[in-house]
Amino acid sequence: MASRWANPWLLGLLLGIAFLAGCRQLGPVVLGTNRAAYNMAVQRSTNQELLLNLVRLKYREPISFLQITSINSRFGFGIDATAIDNDVGAIDVAGIQYSEVPTLTYTPIEGEEFARRMLLESDMNTFLLLVRGGWSIKRVMRLMVERVGDLYNYPEKETYARFAELVEIWGRLQEREDLAFFYVQGSDREIMDSLDRNDVRIETMLSANEAGYAFEESTDGRLRVKKRTRPFLIMQLVFESQAEADRADKALGLSPTRTILRDGRVIERIRLLDPVEYQGRHVADKEFAPVPIWLRSVGNQLYCASRSVEVPPAHQALVKEYVNLQGQRVESRDFTKDLLDIRFSADEPENAFVRVRYRDLWFFIDDRDWQSKDSFALLLNIFSLQSDQQKEKPVLTIPLF
């Protein structure tokens, strides 16, 4: 019996046409399948890298970060078609070959700018952005804040208990929506009150304006020079009772001006300052009690978070030992594991949110520990906000034809 596919070339042409027509549907399928897979792989890799560096810091070792600057995945398709005659008739045999070759490009995050950003203290704008963005002020303060007034965020310090109490009180206020932040425009300070207009050149006025000074014309036609002040950050606290306000003020060591409402609630407003602003204040603020806040650098935040890493007894000599002012050993992990608990295991843990192999051990965060997962996510946010990120973003290129 003569084959109806006597011409193999014609068979290949028809199959090729059919294949190209099918590729129109194949492209979206490949994209839908692979985009999620690459997304999850990048996230898993990022989590593992941060965990690895926290473990390194626990062992007092240098850290290193890599950034994925590009993801290229090339897909190949081919057709293998033949025609075979038998007693029944012609049987068409066609095979489609599929291949995928991913290419990842890593760039070390390093250099002077990155080192500077790791060592530079976080600013109040970042602090406010996180709290207003929905993060718990308790979590943000325990990770980011080094000191509030004379309260140190270090378990080995005598004032740590007062710091912890203050954070708990502010946290309760935030949960009740009784904690708010807003900016207040400061009053300009007069530097000179009588300056001849003819003595001031335009170039001088422009330079002074850039430096934060303003010129105003007085009624006699002469000029006044004022130093403009930046808006300052106010934290408003609404306490349920005077007793609750007393506990917060005692912990902070201040006596802010109070407004007592008819229902017994108490309103206090404090002015949050960075240490430089606090030292540079010219007059005492009677309306808003000034409270300086020292924020940790990103590097210091990671270092303090590494205290939460558990190590086996055999490794105690490899990690730093903390002592209090009395010379007694302090297990700082006992103060931080409710915030971030990183454990170790000789065997690979099954129920882990993130795990990494290091020094022949597995270090991991339990998937059921939502407190640690939230703190870990906050660290990633802070690192992304303040580390030296490359301008290029990961690009996934999928050529299908």
PDB file of C-alpha atoms in Angstrom, residues 164-364:
ATOM      1  CA  ALA A 164      11.749  47.191  77.425  1.00  0.00           C
ATOM      2  CA  GLU A 165       8.893  48.560  79.546  1.00  0.00           C
ATOM      3  CA  LEU A 166       8.691  51.751  77.494  1.00  0.00           C
ATOM      4  CA  VAL A 167       8.578  49.760  74.253  1.00  0.00           C
ATOM      5  CA  GLU A 168       5.758  47.594  75.624  1.00  0.00           C
ATOM      6  CA  ILE A 169       3.708  50.652  76.624  1.00  0.00           C
ATOM      7  CA  TRP A 170       4.202  52.364  73.266  1.00  0.00           C
ATOM      8  CA  GLY A 171       3.291  49.098  71.571  1.00  0.00           C
ATOM      9  CA  ARG A 172      -0.017  48.911  73.438  1.00  0.00           C
ATOM     10  CA  LEU A 173      -0.796  52.490  72.471  1.00  0.00           C
ATOM     11  CA  GLN A 174      -0.115  51.698  68.816  1.00  0.00           C
ATOM     12  CA  GLU A 175      -2.424  48.675  68.950  1.00  0.00           C
ATOM     13  CA  ARG A 176      -5.176  50.918  70.376  1.00  0.00           C
ATOM     14  CA  GLU A 177      -4.441  53.532  67.679  1.00  0.00           C
ATOM     15  CA  ASP A 178      -3.496  55.972  70.440  1.00  0.00           C
ATOM     16  CA  LEU A 179      -0.043  56.625  68.978  1.00  0.00           C
ATOM     17  CA  ALA A 180       0.445  59.186  66.204  1.00  0.00           C
ATOM     18  CA  PHE A 181       3.264  61.061  64.480  1.00  0.00           C
ATOM     19  CA  PHE A 182       3.139  64.475  62.845  1.00  0.00           C
ATOM     20  CA  TYR A 183       5.475  67.304  61.870  1.00  0.00           C
ATOM     21  CA  VAL A 184       5.417  70.809  63.354  1.00  0.00           C
ATOM     22  CA  GLN A 185       7.010  73.798  61.678  1.00  0.00           C
ATOM     23  CA  GLY A 186       9.606  75.370  63.933  1.00  0.00           C
ATOM     24  CA  SER A 187       9.880  79.098  64.620  1.00  0.00           C
ATOM     25  CA  ASP A 188      12.459  81.016  62.613  1.00  0.00           C
ATOM     26  CA  ARG A 189      15.236  82.637  64.669  1.00  0.00           C
ATOM     27  CA  GLU A 190      16.189  86.213  63.960  1.00  0.00           C
ATOM     28  CA  ILE A 191      19.920  86.641  63.345  1.00  0.00           C
ATOM     29  CA  MET A 192      20.077  90.341  62.373  1.00  0.00           C
ATOM     30  CA  ASP A 193      17.294  92.904  62.574  1.00  0.00           C
ATOM     31  CA  SER A 194      18.676  95.870  60.629  1.00  0.00           C
ATOM     32  CA  LEU A 195      20.722  95.380  57.498  1.00  0.00           C
ATOM     33  CA  ASP A 196      21.175  97.900  54.717  1.00  0.00           C
ATOM     34  CA  ARG A 197      19.807  96.502  51.490  1.00  0.00           C
ATOM     35  CA  ASN A 198      22.675  98.059  49.542  1.00  0.00           C
ATOM     36  CA  ASP A 199      25.167  96.017  51.547  1.00  0.00           C
ATOM     37  CA  VAL A 200      23.685  92.693  50.390  1.00  0.00           C
ATOM     38  CA  ARG A 201      24.369  91.423  46.929  1.00  0.00           C
ATOM     39  CA  ILE A 202      22.047  89.086  45.054  1.00  0.00           C
ATOM     40  CA  GLU A 203      24.676  86.337  45.084  1.00  0.00           C
ATOM     41  CA  THR A 204      24.909  86.605  48.884  1.00  0.00           C
ATOM     42  CA  MET A 205      21.139  86.301  49.277  1.00  0.00           C
ATOM     43  CA  LEU A 206      21.016  83.246  47.031  1.00  0.00           C
ATOM     44  CA  SER A 207      23.851  81.532  48.902  1.00  0.00           C
ATOM     45  CA  ALA A 208      22.262  82.349  52.254  1.00  0.00           C
ATOM     46  CA  ASN A 209      18.923  80.999  51.091  1.00  0.00           C
ATOM     47  CA  GLU A 210      20.530  77.672  50.163  1.00  0.00           C
ATOM     48  CA  ALA A 211      22.129  77.552  53.627  1.00  0.00           C
ATOM     49  CA  GLY A 212      18.746  77.975  55.329  1.00  0.00           C
ATOM     50  CA  TYR A 213      18.647  81.745  55.895  1.00  0.00           C
ATOM     51  CA  ALA A 214      15.889  84.121  54.809  1.00  0.00           C
ATOM     52  CA  PHE A 215      15.861  87.891  54.218  1.00  0.00           C
ATOM     53  CA  GLU A 216      12.748  89.893  55.138  1.00  0.00           C
ATOM     54  CA  GLU A 217      12.110  93.568  54.518  1.00  0.00           C
ATOM     55  CA  SER A 218      11.157  95.614  57.575  1.00  0.00           C
ATOM     56  CA  THR A 219       8.901  98.686  57.655  1.00  0.00           C
ATOM     57  CA  ASP A 220      11.868 101.044  57.445  1.00  0.00           C
ATOM     58  CA  GLY A 221      13.102  99.433  54.253  1.00  0.00           C
ATOM     59  CA  ARG A 222      15.986  97.625  55.891  1.00  0.00           C
ATOM     60  CA  LEU A 223      16.444  93.823  55.969  1.00  0.00           C
ATOM     61  CA  ARG A 224      16.037  91.280  58.714  1.00  0.00           C
ATOM     62  CA  VAL A 225      17.940  87.986  58.523  1.00  0.00           C
ATOM     63  CA  LYS A 226      16.328  84.873  59.953  1.00  0.00           C
ATOM     64  CA  LYS A 227      17.512  81.334  60.313  1.00  0.00           C
ATOM     65  CA  ARG A 228      14.840  78.978  59.003  1.00  0.00           C
ATOM     66  CA  THR A 229      14.189  75.861  61.074  1.00  0.00           C
ATOM     67  CA  ARG A 230      13.143  72.540  59.648  1.00  0.00           C
ATOM     68  CA  PRO A 231       9.845  70.924  60.649  1.00  0.00           C
ATOM     69  CA  PHE A 232      10.375  68.630  63.608  1.00  0.00           C
ATOM     70  CA  LEU A 233       8.818  65.290  64.428  1.00  0.00           C
ATOM     71  CA  ILE A 234       6.239  65.046  67.201  1.00  0.00           C
ATOM     72  CA  MET A 235       5.012  61.820  68.763  1.00  0.00           C
ATOM     73  CA  GLN A 236       1.558  62.068  70.353  1.00  0.00           C
ATOM     74  CA  LEU A 237       0.615  59.528  73.004  1.00  0.00           C
ATOM     75  CA  VAL A 238      -2.901  59.079  74.377  1.00  0.00           C
ATOM     76  CA  PHE A 239      -2.963  57.154  77.666  1.00  0.00           C
ATOM     77  CA  GLU A 240      -6.060  55.533  79.111  1.00  0.00           C
ATOM     78  CA  SER A 241      -5.326  56.909  82.570  1.00  0.00           C
ATOM     79  CA  GLN A 242      -2.852  58.977  84.523  1.00  0.00           C
ATOM     80  CA  ALA A 243      -1.485  55.761  86.018  1.00  0.00           C
ATOM     81  CA  GLU A 244      -0.532  54.489  82.551  1.00  0.00           C
ATOM     82  CA  ALA A 245       1.016  57.853  81.703  1.00  0.00           C
ATOM     83  CA  ASP A 246       2.969  57.752  84.987  1.00  0.00           C
ATOM     84  CA  ARG A 247       4.462  54.364  84.090  1.00  0.00           C
ATOM     85  CA  ALA A 248       5.556  55.593  80.668  1.00  0.00           C
ATOM     86  CA  ASP A 249       7.043  58.816  82.034  1.00  0.00           C
ATOM     87  CA  LYS A 250       8.872  56.955  84.793  1.00  0.00           C
ATOM     88  CA  ALA A 251      10.379  54.547  82.280  1.00  0.00           C
ATOM     89  CA  LEU A 252      11.442  57.395  79.997  1.00  0.00           C
ATOM     90  CA  GLY A 253      12.600  59.596  82.867  1.00  0.00           C
ATOM     91  CA  LEU A 254      10.660  62.677  81.716  1.00  0.00           C
ATOM     92  CA  SER A 255       7.699  64.748  82.834  1.00  0.00           C
ATOM     93  CA  PRO A 256       6.065  65.996  79.615  1.00  0.00           C
ATOM     94  CA  THR A 257       3.245  68.542  79.682  1.00  0.00           C
ATOM     95  CA  ARG A 258      -0.093  66.739  79.979  1.00  0.00           C
ATOM     96  CA  THR A 259      -3.568  67.434  78.637  1.00  0.00           C
ATOM     97  CA  ILE A 260      -6.210  65.605  80.680  1.00  0.00           C
ATOM     98  CA  LEU A 261      -9.486  64.907  78.884  1.00  0.00           C
ATOM     99  CA  ARG A 262     -12.903  64.682  80.514  1.00  0.00           C
ATOM    100  CA  ASP A 263     -12.985  60.899  80.206  1.00  0.00           C
ATOM    101  CA  GLY A 264      -9.719  60.613  82.155  1.00  0.00           C
ATOM    102  CA  ARG A 265      -7.439  60.005  79.204  1.00  0.00           C
ATOM    103  CA  VAL A 266      -4.109  61.788  79.118  1.00  0.00           C
ATOM    104  CA  ILE A 267      -2.432  63.298  76.057  1.00  0.00           C
ATOM    105  CA  GLU A 268       1.318  63.862  75.940  1.00  0.00           C
ATOM    106  CA  ARG A 269       3.452  65.085  73.069  1.00  0.00           C
ATOM    107  CA  ILE A 270       7.191  64.536  72.821  1.00  0.00           C
ATOM    108  CA  ARG A 271       9.641  65.782  70.254  1.00  0.00           C
ATOM    109  CA  LEU A 272      11.825  63.070  68.729  1.00  0.00           C
ATOM    110  CA  LEU A 273      15.313  64.290  67.867  1.00  0.00           C
ATOM    111  CA  ASP A 274      18.418  62.731  66.474  1.00  0.00           C
ATOM    112  CA  PRO A 275      21.454  63.228  68.767  1.00  0.00           C
ATOM    113  CA  VAL A 276      22.914  66.043  66.639  1.00  0.00           C
ATOM    114  CA  GLU A 277      19.670  68.043  66.768  1.00  0.00           C
ATOM    115  CA  TYR A 278      19.369  67.401  70.490  1.00  0.00           C
ATOM    116  CA  GLN A 279      22.855  68.733  71.227  1.00  0.00           C
ATOM    117  CA  GLY A 280      22.245  71.728  68.968  1.00  0.00           C
ATOM    118  CA  ARG A 281      19.025  72.975  70.581  1.00  0.00           C
ATOM    119  CA  HIS A 282      19.272  76.662  71.507  1.00  0.00           C
ATOM    120  CA  VAL A 283      16.292  76.939  73.865  1.00  0.00           C
ATOM    121  CA  ALA A 284      14.335  74.440  75.905  1.00  0.00           C
ATOM    122  CA  ASP A 285      11.052  73.369  74.339  1.00  0.00           C
ATOM    123  CA  LYS A 286       8.297  73.981  76.907  1.00  0.00           C
ATOM    124  CA  GLU A 287       5.465  72.558  74.817  1.00  0.00           C
ATOM    125  CA  PHE A 288       7.110  69.382  73.505  1.00  0.00           C
ATOM    126  CA  ALA A 289       9.448  67.404  75.740  1.00  0.00           C
ATOM    127  CA  PRO A 290      12.612  66.695  73.686  1.00  0.00           C
ATOM    128  CA  VAL A 291      13.628  63.026  73.489  1.00  0.00           C
ATOM    129  CA  PRO A 292      16.832  62.098  71.610  1.00  0.00           C
ATOM    130  CA  ILE A 293      16.891  58.760  69.796  1.00  0.00           C
ATOM    131  CA  TRP A 294      20.062  57.025  68.677  1.00  0.00           C
ATOM    132  CA  LEU A 295      19.336  54.704  65.753  1.00  0.00           C
ATOM    133  CA  ARG A 296      21.575  51.785  64.875  1.00  0.00           C
ATOM    134  CA  SER A 297      23.361  51.428  61.586  1.00  0.00           C
ATOM    135  CA  VAL A 298      22.264  48.624  59.262  1.00  0.00           C
ATOM    136  CA  GLY A 299      25.427  46.718  60.116  1.00  0.00           C
ATOM    137  CA  ASN A 300      24.751  47.093  63.841  1.00  0.00           C
ATOM    138  CA  GLN A 301      21.149  45.992  63.394  1.00  0.00           C
ATOM    139  CA  LEU A 302      22.328  42.807  61.709  1.00  0.00           C
ATOM    140  CA  TYR A 303      24.961  42.279  64.397  1.00  0.00           C
ATOM    141  CA  CYS A 304      22.417  42.695  67.217  1.00  0.00           C
ATOM    142  CA  ALA A 305      19.981  40.389  65.424  1.00  0.00           C
ATOM    143  CA  SER A 306      22.731  37.758  65.243  1.00  0.00           C
ATOM    144  CA  ARG A 307      22.566  37.471  69.039  1.00  0.00           C
ATOM    145  CA  SER A 308      19.440  35.394  68.442  1.00  0.00           C
ATOM    146  CA  VAL A 309      21.439  32.592  66.784  1.00  0.00           C
ATOM    147  CA  GLU A 310      21.643  29.456  68.876  1.00  0.00           C
ATOM    148  CA  VAL A 311      24.981  27.611  68.867  1.00  0.00           C
ATOM    149  CA  PRO A 312      25.931  24.222  70.334  1.00  0.00           C
ATOM    150  CA  PRO A 313      27.882  24.117  73.640  1.00  0.00           C
ATOM    151  CA  ALA A 314      31.008  23.018  71.757  1.00  0.00           C
ATOM    152  CA  HIS A 315      30.970  26.354  69.882  1.00  0.00           C
ATOM    153  CA  GLN A 316      30.623  28.660  72.900  1.00  0.00           C
ATOM    154  CA  ALA A 317      34.326  29.502  72.762  1.00  0.00           C
ATOM    155  CA  LEU A 318      33.868  30.703  69.152  1.00  0.00           C
ATOM    156  CA  VAL A 319      31.229  33.345  69.917  1.00  0.00           C
ATOM    157  CA  LYS A 320      31.285  36.508  71.981  1.00  0.00           C
ATOM    158  CA  GLU A 321      30.443  36.320  75.673  1.00  0.00           C
ATOM    159  CA  TYR A 322      28.419  39.205  77.101  1.00  0.00           C
ATOM    160  CA  VAL A 323      28.704  40.414  80.700  1.00  0.00           C
ATOM    161  CA  ASN A 324      26.771  43.006  82.680  1.00  0.00           C
ATOM    162  CA  LEU A 325      28.204  45.863  84.720  1.00  0.00           C
ATOM    163  CA  GLN A 326      28.735  43.478  87.637  1.00  0.00           C
ATOM    164  CA  GLY A 327      30.873  41.215  85.499  1.00  0.00           C
ATOM    165  CA  GLN A 328      28.243  38.465  85.375  1.00  0.00           C
ATOM    166  CA  ARG A 329      27.688  36.545  82.142  1.00  0.00           C
ATOM    167  CA  VAL A 330      24.521  37.521  80.278  1.00  0.00           C
ATOM    168  CA  GLU A 331      22.892  35.194  77.765  1.00  0.00           C
ATOM    169  CA  SER A 332      21.618  37.883  75.421  1.00  0.00           C
ATOM    170  CA  ARG A 333      19.737  35.313  73.339  1.00  0.00           C
ATOM    171  CA  ASP A 334      17.285  34.919  76.237  1.00  0.00           C
ATOM    172  CA  PHE A 335      16.275  38.566  75.721  1.00  0.00           C
ATOM    173  CA  THR A 336      15.897  38.380  71.927  1.00  0.00           C
ATOM    174  CA  LYS A 337      14.590  34.926  70.989  1.00  0.00           C
ATOM    175  CA  ASP A 338      10.974  36.058  71.444  1.00  0.00           C
ATOM    176  CA  LEU A 339      11.709  38.544  68.660  1.00  0.00           C
ATOM    177  CA  LEU A 340      13.938  36.411  66.439  1.00  0.00           C
ATOM    178  CA  ASP A 341      14.742  32.774  67.205  1.00  0.00           C
ATOM    179  CA  ILE A 342      17.379  31.133  64.992  1.00  0.00           C
ATOM    180  CA  ARG A 343      18.070  27.531  65.999  1.00  0.00           C
ATOM    181  CA  PHE A 344      20.561  24.882  64.989  1.00  0.00           C
ATOM    182  CA  SER A 345      20.191  21.193  64.211  1.00  0.00           C
ATOM    183  CA  ALA A 346      22.577  18.400  63.282  1.00  0.00           C
ATOM    184  CA  ASP A 347      19.986  17.035  60.828  1.00  0.00           C
ATOM    185  CA  GLU A 348      18.234  18.991  58.113  1.00  0.00           C
ATOM    186  CA  PRO A 349      15.049  20.458  59.651  1.00  0.00           C
ATOM    187  CA  GLU A 350      11.815  19.585  57.892  1.00  0.00           C
ATOM    188  CA  ASN A 351       9.467  22.352  59.039  1.00  0.00           C
ATOM    189  CA  ALA A 352      11.705  25.349  58.341  1.00  0.00           C
ATOM    190  CA  PHE A 353      10.785  28.736  56.913  1.00  0.00           C
ATOM    191  CA  VAL A 354      14.427  29.228  55.901  1.00  0.00           C
ATOM    192  CA  ARG A 355      17.476  27.046  56.543  1.00  0.00           C
ATOM    193  CA  VAL A 356      21.150  27.146  55.667  1.00  0.00           C
ATOM    194  CA  ARG A 357      24.046  24.718  56.081  1.00  0.00           C
ATOM    195  CA  TYR A 358      27.071  26.118  57.926  1.00  0.00           C
ATOM    196  CA  ARG A 359      29.898  24.577  59.983  1.00  0.00           C
ATOM    197  CA  ASP A 360      28.395  21.107  59.486  1.00  0.00           C
ATOM    198  CA  LEU A 361      25.163  22.255  61.137  1.00  0.00           C
ATOM    199  CA  TRP A 362      21.778  23.403  59.947  1.00  0.00           C
ATOM    200  CA  PHE A 363      20.635  26.849  61.116  1.00  0.00           C
ATOM    201  CA  PHE A 364      16.965  27.619  60.602  1.00  0.00           C
TER     202      PHE A 364
END
